[in-house]
CSV table of C-alpha atoms and ligand atoms in Angstrom, one decimal:
chain,number,residue,atom,x,y,z
A,1,MET,CA,-24.0,88.4,124.9
A,2,PRO,CA,-23.1,85.1,125.9
A,3,ILE,CA,-23.6,82.8,123.9
A,4,ILE,CA,-22.7,79.0,124.3
A,5,SER,CA,-22.6,76.4,121.5
A,6,ARG,CA,-24.7,73.6,122.9
A,7,GLY,CA,-24.8,71.6,119.5
A,8,PHE,CA,-27.7,70.2,118.5
A,9,LYS,CA,-29.3,71.5,121.6
A,10,GLY,CA,-29.3,75.2,120.2
A,11,ARG,CA,-27.7,78.0,121.6
A,12,ARG,CA,-28.4,78.8,125.4
A,13,ARG,CA,-29.7,82.6,126.2
A,14,ASP,CA,-28.6,83.7,129.4
A,15,ASP,CA,-30.0,87.1,128.6
A,16,ALA,CA,-33.6,85.7,129.0
A,17,PRO,CA,-36.4,86.9,131.0
A,18,ARG,CA,-36.1,84.6,133.8
A,19,ASP,CA,-39.8,85.2,135.4
A,20,ARG,CA,-40.9,83.1,131.6
A,21,VAL,CA,-38.7,80.2,132.1
A,22,PRO,CA,-39.5,77.8,133.9
A,23,PRO,CA,-37.0,76.1,136.8
A,24,GLY,CA,-34.2,73.6,135.0
A,25,GLN,CA,-35.3,75.1,131.2
A,26,TYR,CA,-32.7,76.9,128.8
A,27,VAL,CA,-33.7,78.9,126.7
A,28,THR,CA,-32.7,78.0,122.9
A,29,ASP,CA,-33.3,80.0,119.6
A,30,ASP,CA,-33.5,76.0,117.9
A,31,PHE,CA,-36.7,74.1,117.2
A,32,PRO,CA,-35.3,70.4,118.1
A,33,VAL,CA,-37.8,68.3,116.6
A,34,LEU,CA,-38.0,65.3,118.5
A,35,SER,CA,-40.3,62.0,117.1
A,36,ALA,CA,-41.9,58.5,118.8
A,37,GLY,CA,-42.5,57.3,115.4
A,38,PRO,CA,-42.1,58.2,112.1
A,39,THR,CA,-43.8,60.7,110.1
A,40,PRO,CA,-47.6,60.5,109.0
A,41,HIS,CA,-48.2,61.6,105.4
A,42,THR,CA,-51.5,61.4,105.7
A,43,PRO,CA,-53.2,63.2,102.9
A,44,LEU,CA,-55.3,66.1,103.1
A,45,ASP,CA,-58.5,64.8,101.7
A,46,GLN,CA,-58.1,61.8,103.9
A,47,TRP,CA,-57.5,63.5,107.2
A,48,ASP,CA,-60.5,65.1,109.3
A,49,PHE,CA,-60.8,65.8,113.7
A,50,THR,CA,-63.0,63.6,115.7
A,51,ILE,CA,-64.4,64.2,119.1
A,52,VAL,CA,-65.5,60.9,120.1
A,53,GLY,CA,-66.4,58.8,123.5
A,54,GLU,CA,-68.3,60.4,126.6
A,55,VAL,CA,-70.2,63.0,124.1
A,56,ASP,CA,-74.0,63.8,123.1
A,57,GLU,CA,-73.2,62.8,119.0
A,58,ARG,CA,-69.8,62.7,118.0
A,59,ARG,CA,-68.2,65.5,116.1
A,60,ARG,CA,-66.4,65.2,113.1
A,61,TRP,CA,-64.7,68.0,110.4
A,62,THR,CA,-62.6,67.7,107.3
A,63,TRP,CA,-59.7,69.9,107.2
A,64,ASP,CA,-61.7,71.9,104.8
A,65,GLU,CA,-64.4,72.5,107.3
A,66,LEU,CA,-61.7,72.5,110.1
A,67,ARG,CA,-59.6,75.2,108.2
A,68,ALA,CA,-63.1,77.1,107.9
A,69,LEU,CA,-63.6,77.1,111.5
A,70,PRO,CA,-62.3,81.2,113.1
A,71,SER,CA,-58.9,80.7,113.8
A,72,GLU,CA,-56.3,82.7,116.1
A,73,THR,CA,-52.4,83.9,116.2
A,74,ILE,CA,-50.8,82.7,119.0
A,75,THR,CA,-48.1,83.8,120.6
A,76,VAL,CA,-46.5,81.9,123.2
A,77,ASP,CA,-43.5,80.1,125.3
A,78,ILE,CA,-43.1,76.2,125.1
A,79,SER,CA,-41.3,74.1,127.6
A,80,CYS,CA,-40.5,70.6,126.0
A,81,VAL,CA,-39.1,67.6,129.3
A,82,THR,CA,-35.8,67.2,127.6
A,83,LYS,CA,-35.2,70.8,129.4
A,84,TRP,CA,-35.5,73.2,126.7
A,85,THR,CA,-37.5,76.5,126.7
A,86,LYS,CA,-38.3,78.4,123.3
A,87,LEU,CA,-39.7,81.8,123.7
A,88,ASP,CA,-42.2,83.5,121.5
A,89,THR,CA,-43.1,81.1,119.3
A,90,VAL,CA,-46.3,82.2,116.4
A,91,TRP,CA,-48.9,79.7,115.6
A,92,GLU,CA,-51.6,79.8,113.7
A,93,GLY,CA,-55.2,77.3,115.0
A,94,VAL,CA,-58.6,76.7,116.4
A,95,SER,CA,-59.2,77.0,119.4
A,96,VAL,CA,-60.5,74.1,121.4
A,97,ASP,CA,-63.2,76.3,123.2
A,98,THR,CA,-64.7,76.3,119.2
A,99,LEU,CA,-64.8,72.8,118.6
A,100,LEU,CA,-66.2,71.6,121.6
A,101,ASP,CA,-69.0,74.9,121.4
A,102,GLY,CA,-72.4,72.9,122.0
A,103,VAL,CA,-71.0,69.5,123.1
A,104,GLU,CA,-72.9,68.1,125.9
A,105,THR,CA,-70.6,65.8,128.0
A,106,SER,CA,-70.2,65.1,131.9
A,107,ALA,CA,-66.9,63.7,130.7
A,108,GLU,CA,-63.5,65.4,133.2
A,109,TYR,CA,-61.0,64.2,130.9
A,110,LEU,CA,-59.5,63.9,127.9
A,111,THR,CA,-57.4,61.4,125.7
A,112,VAL,CA,-56.2,63.3,122.3
A,113,PHE,CA,-55.2,60.4,119.8
A,114,CYS,CA,-53.5,61.0,117.0
A,115,ASP,CA,-51.9,59.2,113.2
A,116,GLY,CA,-49.3,57.1,114.9
A,117,GLY,CA,-51.0,55.7,117.6
A,118,TYR,CA,-49.7,58.8,119.7
A,119,THR,CA,-51.8,59.4,122.3
A,120,THR,CA,-52.0,62.2,125.8
A,121,ASN,CA,-54.7,62.8,128.6
A,122,LEU,CA,-55.7,65.5,130.5
A,123,PRO,CA,-58.0,67.0,132.5
A,124,LEU,CA,-60.7,68.7,130.2
A,125,ALA,CA,-60.2,71.9,132.2
A,126,ASP,CA,-56.8,72.6,130.8
A,127,VAL,CA,-58.3,72.2,127.5
A,128,THR,CA,-60.6,75.3,127.5
A,129,GLY,CA,-61.0,78.5,128.7
A,130,GLY,CA,-58.6,79.6,125.6
A,131,GLN,CA,-55.4,77.7,126.7
A,132,ALA,CA,-55.1,75.3,124.2
A,133,TRP,CA,-56.0,75.3,120.4
A,134,ILE,CA,-55.7,73.0,117.3
A,135,ALA,CA,-53.0,74.4,115.3
A,136,PHE,CA,-52.0,74.6,111.3
A,137,ALA,CA,-49.2,76.7,110.8
A,138,TYR,CA,-46.1,77.7,112.3
A,139,ASP,CA,-44.3,81.0,111.8
A,140,GLY,CA,-46.7,82.1,109.3
A,141,GLU,CA,-46.3,79.1,107.5
A,142,PRO,CA,-48.0,75.8,107.1
A,143,LEU,CA,-47.0,73.6,110.4
A,144,GLU,CA,-44.4,71.0,109.0
A,145,PRO,CA,-44.3,67.0,108.8
A,146,GLU,CA,-41.8,67.3,110.9
A,147,HIS,CA,-43.7,69.2,113.6
A,148,GLY,CA,-46.6,67.8,113.9
A,149,GLY,CA,-48.2,68.9,109.9
A,150,PRO,CA,-51.0,69.2,109.0
A,151,ALA,CA,-52.1,70.6,112.5
A,152,ARG,CA,-50.7,69.1,116.3
A,153,LEU,CA,-52.4,70.4,119.4
A,154,LEU,CA,-50.7,73.4,121.4
A,155,VAL,CA,-51.0,73.4,125.0
A,156,PRO,CA,-48.6,75.7,126.2
A,157,HIS,CA,-48.4,75.7,129.5
A,158,LEU,CA,-48.2,72.3,129.9
A,159,TYR,CA,-44.7,70.3,129.2
A,160,PHE,CA,-44.6,69.6,124.8
A,161,TRP,CA,-45.4,66.8,125.2
A,162,LYS,CA,-48.4,67.3,125.4
A,163,SER,CA,-49.0,69.1,122.7
A,164,ALA,CA,-49.0,66.0,120.4
A,165,LYS,CA,-48.1,65.7,116.7
A,166,TRP,CA,-50.3,64.8,114.0
A,167,VAL,CA,-53.5,64.9,116.0
A,168,ARG,CA,-57.1,63.2,114.9
A,169,GLY,CA,-58.8,63.8,117.6
A,170,LEU,CA,-60.2,64.2,121.1
A,171,ARG,CA,-61.6,61.5,122.9
A,172,LEU,CA,-63.4,62.8,126.5
A,173,THR,CA,-63.5,60.3,128.9
A,174,ALA,CA,-65.7,59.7,132.8
A,175,THR,CA,-61.6,58.5,134.3
A,176,ASP,CA,-58.4,59.9,133.6
A,177,GLU,CA,-56.6,57.4,131.0
A,178,LEU,CA,-53.0,57.1,130.8
A,179,GLY,CA,-51.1,58.1,127.3
A,180,PHE,CA,-48.4,56.9,125.9
A,181,TRP,CA,-45.6,58.5,128.0
A,182,GLU,CA,-47.5,59.1,131.1
A,183,SER,CA,-48.1,55.3,131.7
A,184,ASN,CA,-44.1,55.1,131.2
A,185,GLY,CA,-42.1,56.9,133.4
A,186,TYR,CA,-43.6,60.6,132.7
A,187,HIS,CA,-45.9,62.6,135.3
A,188,ASN,CA,-49.5,62.9,134.5
A,189,TYR,CA,-49.5,66.1,134.5
A,190,GLY,CA,-46.8,68.0,133.5
A,191,ASP,CA,-46.4,71.6,134.7
A,192,PRO,CA,-42.8,73.2,134.2
A,193,TRP,CA,-43.4,76.0,136.9
A,194,LYS,CA,-43.5,72.9,139.0
A,195,GLU,CA,-41.0,71.1,137.4
A,196,GLN,CA,-43.5,67.6,137.4
A,197,ARG,CA,-41.3,66.0,134.7
A,198,TYR,CA,-41.4,62.9,136.0
A,199,TRP,CA,-43.9,59.5,138.2
A,200,GLY,CA,-43.2,61.7,141.7
A,201,ASP,CA,-42.7,65.2,141.5
B,1,MET,CA,-35.4,56.9,105.0
B,2,GLU,CA,-37.1,58.4,107.9
B,3,ALA,CA,-34.6,61.0,109.0
B,4,LEU,CA,-35.1,60.9,112.8
B,5,ARG,CA,-34.9,57.3,112.8
B,6,LEU,CA,-32.1,55.4,114.0
B,7,ASP,CA,-30.6,51.7,114.7
B,8,GLY,CA,-30.9,49.8,117.5
B,9,ASN,CA,-27.0,50.2,118.3
B,10,ALA,CA,-27.8,53.8,119.5
B,11,ALA,CA,-30.4,52.2,122.6
B,12,ALA,CA,-27.3,49.7,123.4
B,13,GLY,CA,-26.7,52.5,126.0
B,14,LEU,CA,-29.2,52.7,127.6
B,15,LEU,CA,-30.7,48.9,127.3
B,16,SER,CA,-26.7,47.9,129.1
B,17,GLU,CA,-27.5,49.8,132.4
B,18,VAL,CA,-30.7,47.0,132.4
B,19,PHE,CA,-29.7,43.6,130.6
B,20,ALA,CA,-26.5,42.2,131.0
B,21,GLY,CA,-24.3,40.7,128.1
B,22,GLU,CA,-24.3,42.2,124.7
B,23,VAL,CA,-27.9,43.7,124.3
B,24,THR,CA,-27.4,44.6,120.9
B,25,THR,CA,-27.1,40.4,119.9
B,26,ALA,CA,-30.3,39.9,121.3
B,27,VAL,CA,-33.7,38.2,119.8
B,28,GLY,CA,-36.2,40.4,120.6
B,29,THR,CA,-39.6,39.0,118.8
B,30,CYS,CA,-42.2,41.7,117.7
B,31,ASP,CA,-46.1,40.9,119.6
B,32,SER,CA,-47.6,42.5,116.4
B,33,CYS,CA,-46.3,40.5,113.7
B,34,GLY,CA,-44.4,37.9,115.0
B,35,ALA,CA,-41.0,39.1,113.5
B,36,VAL,CA,-37.6,38.4,115.1
B,37,GLU,CA,-34.8,40.8,115.1
B,38,ALA,CA,-31.4,41.5,116.9
B,39,VAL,CA,-31.4,44.6,118.6
B,40,GLY,CA,-29.6,46.1,116.6
B,41,ALA,CA,-31.7,46.0,113.5
B,42,ILE,CA,-34.8,47.3,115.9
B,43,HIS,CA,-36.3,51.1,114.7
B,44,VAL,CA,-34.9,53.7,117.7
B,45,TYR,CA,-36.7,57.0,118.1
B,46,MET,CA,-35.4,59.6,120.5
B,47,ALA,CA,-38.2,61.8,121.9
B,48,ALA,CA,-39.2,62.4,125.7
B,49,GLY,CA,-38.3,58.8,126.3
B,50,THR,CA,-36.8,56.0,123.8
B,51,VAL,CA,-39.6,54.6,121.9
B,52,LEU,CA,-38.0,51.0,119.9
B,53,ARG,CA,-39.7,49.7,116.8
B,54,CYS,CA,-40.2,46.8,114.8
B,55,PRO,CA,-38.5,47.3,111.7
B,56,HIS,CA,-41.1,45.3,109.8
B,57,CYS,CA,-44.5,46.5,111.3
B,58,GLU,CA,-43.1,49.8,113.5
B,59,ALA,CA,-45.7,49.0,116.5
B,60,VAL,CA,-44.1,50.0,119.5
B,61,VAL,CA,-41.8,47.1,120.9
B,62,MET,CA,-40.2,48.7,123.6
B,63,LYS,CA,-40.8,52.2,125.6
B,64,VAL,CA,-37.6,53.2,128.1
B,65,VAL,CA,-37.8,56.3,129.8
B,66,THR,CA,-35.1,56.7,132.4
B,67,ASP,CA,-34.8,61.0,134.9
B,68,GLY,CA,-31.0,59.5,135.8
B,69,GLU,CA,-32.1,57.7,138.6
B,70,ARG,CA,-35.0,55.3,137.7
B,71,ILE,CA,-35.8,53.2,134.8
B,72,TRP,CA,-39.1,52.6,133.7
B,73,MET,CA,-39.5,50.2,130.9
B,74,ASP,CA,-42.7,49.4,128.9
B,75,LEU,CA,-42.1,45.7,127.4
B,76,ARG,CA,-45.4,45.6,125.7
B,77,GLY,CA,-45.3,44.9,122.3
B,78,LEU,CA,-42.2,43.0,122.6
B,79,ARG,CA,-43.2,38.8,122.7
B,80,THR,CA,-40.2,37.3,124.2
B,81,LEU,CA,-35.8,38.6,124.1
B,82,GLU,CA,-33.7,36.9,123.9
B,83,LEU,CA,-30.6,36.5,125.9
B,84,ALA,CA,-26.8,34.7,126.3
B,85,SER,CA,-27.3,33.6,129.5
C,1,ZN,ZN1,-43.3,44.1,113.6
């Protein structure tokens, strides 16, 4: 099996099934760390998750309340816009469907907000129907801070900048509001299978 | 020390595609806290794009994204940038 060293970008796996690797991506066994800022270290007793914006009433969970909700083990492939794809990553998290259960809203979009100020925007339809989770464990271990712990959004069908690290909540909006990268060159939607990397793709 | 953080020299190549002259000695003013620093002293993070942050308050002073043909720069956090003419 040919394995080519690619430095910090990890190893290229040429035996990966092609129908699982989006165009322009290479497969890595590593888990590269990309951060737009310093790693926040919010103590769990000060951490909460909220759903705000265009909702009938604000929802809030403490860390213990979130962890008491039903959780799922999720095995998915993830693709970063910097061109690495990682197959069969295993996460544990709470489905966004569970958090939105009973929430009355006319919103069609949301902004994900995070410790450190990062934001990303998505259509509401892309985080419902078993497509998105608030993930707090990776590979059977609590999610490390450098990978977004204590919790990150997991939306594996879109480029991984949408899977915001250090997530603290969702703001439901009537109109689409561009996030941290979407406002400066990166594609508004980010479908890896359509190579929607940049504006105009 | 933040392990993932680099200094402004790490962004010098990217910025020299936009700004003429020696960019690491250019002096930027943070719009959030007013601190004045040489670009070489600014904190740099490599994510989907490159993020430059004020070394005093960590506010974003510049976001730079390139697709190889185009460069996008968000300068909202930079009050002014003084370059040698
Ligand atoms: Zn500042």
